[in-house]
C-alpha positions as a printed Julia matrix, in Angstrom:
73×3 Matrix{Float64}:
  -8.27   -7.66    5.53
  -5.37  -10.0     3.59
  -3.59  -10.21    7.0
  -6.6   -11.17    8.38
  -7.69  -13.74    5.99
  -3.69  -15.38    6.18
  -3.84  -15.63    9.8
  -7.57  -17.45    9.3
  -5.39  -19.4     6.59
  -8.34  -18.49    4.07
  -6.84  -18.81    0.56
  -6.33  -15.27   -1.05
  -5.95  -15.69   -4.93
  -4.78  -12.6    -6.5
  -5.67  -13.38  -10.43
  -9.07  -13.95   -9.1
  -9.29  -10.85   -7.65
  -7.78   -9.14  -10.26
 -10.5   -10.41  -12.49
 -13.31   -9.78  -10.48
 -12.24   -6.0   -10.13
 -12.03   -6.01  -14.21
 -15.15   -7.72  -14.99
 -16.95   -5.62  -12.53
 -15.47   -2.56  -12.74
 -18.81   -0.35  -14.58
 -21.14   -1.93  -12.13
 -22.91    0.18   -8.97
 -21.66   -1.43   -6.08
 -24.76   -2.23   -3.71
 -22.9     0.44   -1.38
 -22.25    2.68   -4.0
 -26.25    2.5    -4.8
 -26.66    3.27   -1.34
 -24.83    6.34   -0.78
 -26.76    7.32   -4.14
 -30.32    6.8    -2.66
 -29.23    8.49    1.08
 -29.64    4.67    2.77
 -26.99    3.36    5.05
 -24.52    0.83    3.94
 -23.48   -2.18    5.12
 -19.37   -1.06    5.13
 -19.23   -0.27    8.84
 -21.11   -3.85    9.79
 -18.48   -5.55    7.51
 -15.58   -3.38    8.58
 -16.84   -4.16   12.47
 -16.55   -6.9    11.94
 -12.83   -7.53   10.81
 -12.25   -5.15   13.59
 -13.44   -7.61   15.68
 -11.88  -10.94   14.27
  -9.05   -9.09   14.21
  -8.58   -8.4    17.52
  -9.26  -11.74   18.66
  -5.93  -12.86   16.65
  -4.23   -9.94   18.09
  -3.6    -8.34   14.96
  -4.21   -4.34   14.4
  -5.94   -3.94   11.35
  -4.49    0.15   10.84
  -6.58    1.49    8.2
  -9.61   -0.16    9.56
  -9.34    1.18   13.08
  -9.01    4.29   10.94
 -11.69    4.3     8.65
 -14.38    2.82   11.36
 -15.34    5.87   13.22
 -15.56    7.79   10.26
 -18.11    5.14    8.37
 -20.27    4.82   11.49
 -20.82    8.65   11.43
């Protein structure tokens, strides 16, 4: 997803990431909640969808080509 959001040029700013993840980190993510409660999550729409930006750039995004069969199961 970084490769992806460099060839977009979208901004990637590590401290706030890094801050996010530690200011966050005992929350239930809304997936996490999902899995919980037997509902489906929204990973394989989002991870679709880099798939698909993705390929328009010509990139291949590895792990998500990977990991997106398995999620939509």
């Amino acid at each position: 997803a970084i490769v992806l959001a460099e060839k977009k040029s979208i901004p990637i700013n590590q401290e706030m990431i890094h801050s996010v993840i530690k200011n966050t980190a005992e929350n239930l993510s809304a997936s996490l909640q999902d899995v919980m409660n037997h509902r489906p999550t929204e990973i394989p729409f989002i991870n679709g969808f880099l798939l698909k930006e993705g390929l328009k750039l010509g990139l291949s995004l590895t792990y998500h080509n990977i990991i997106y069969p398995i999620l939509r199961e």
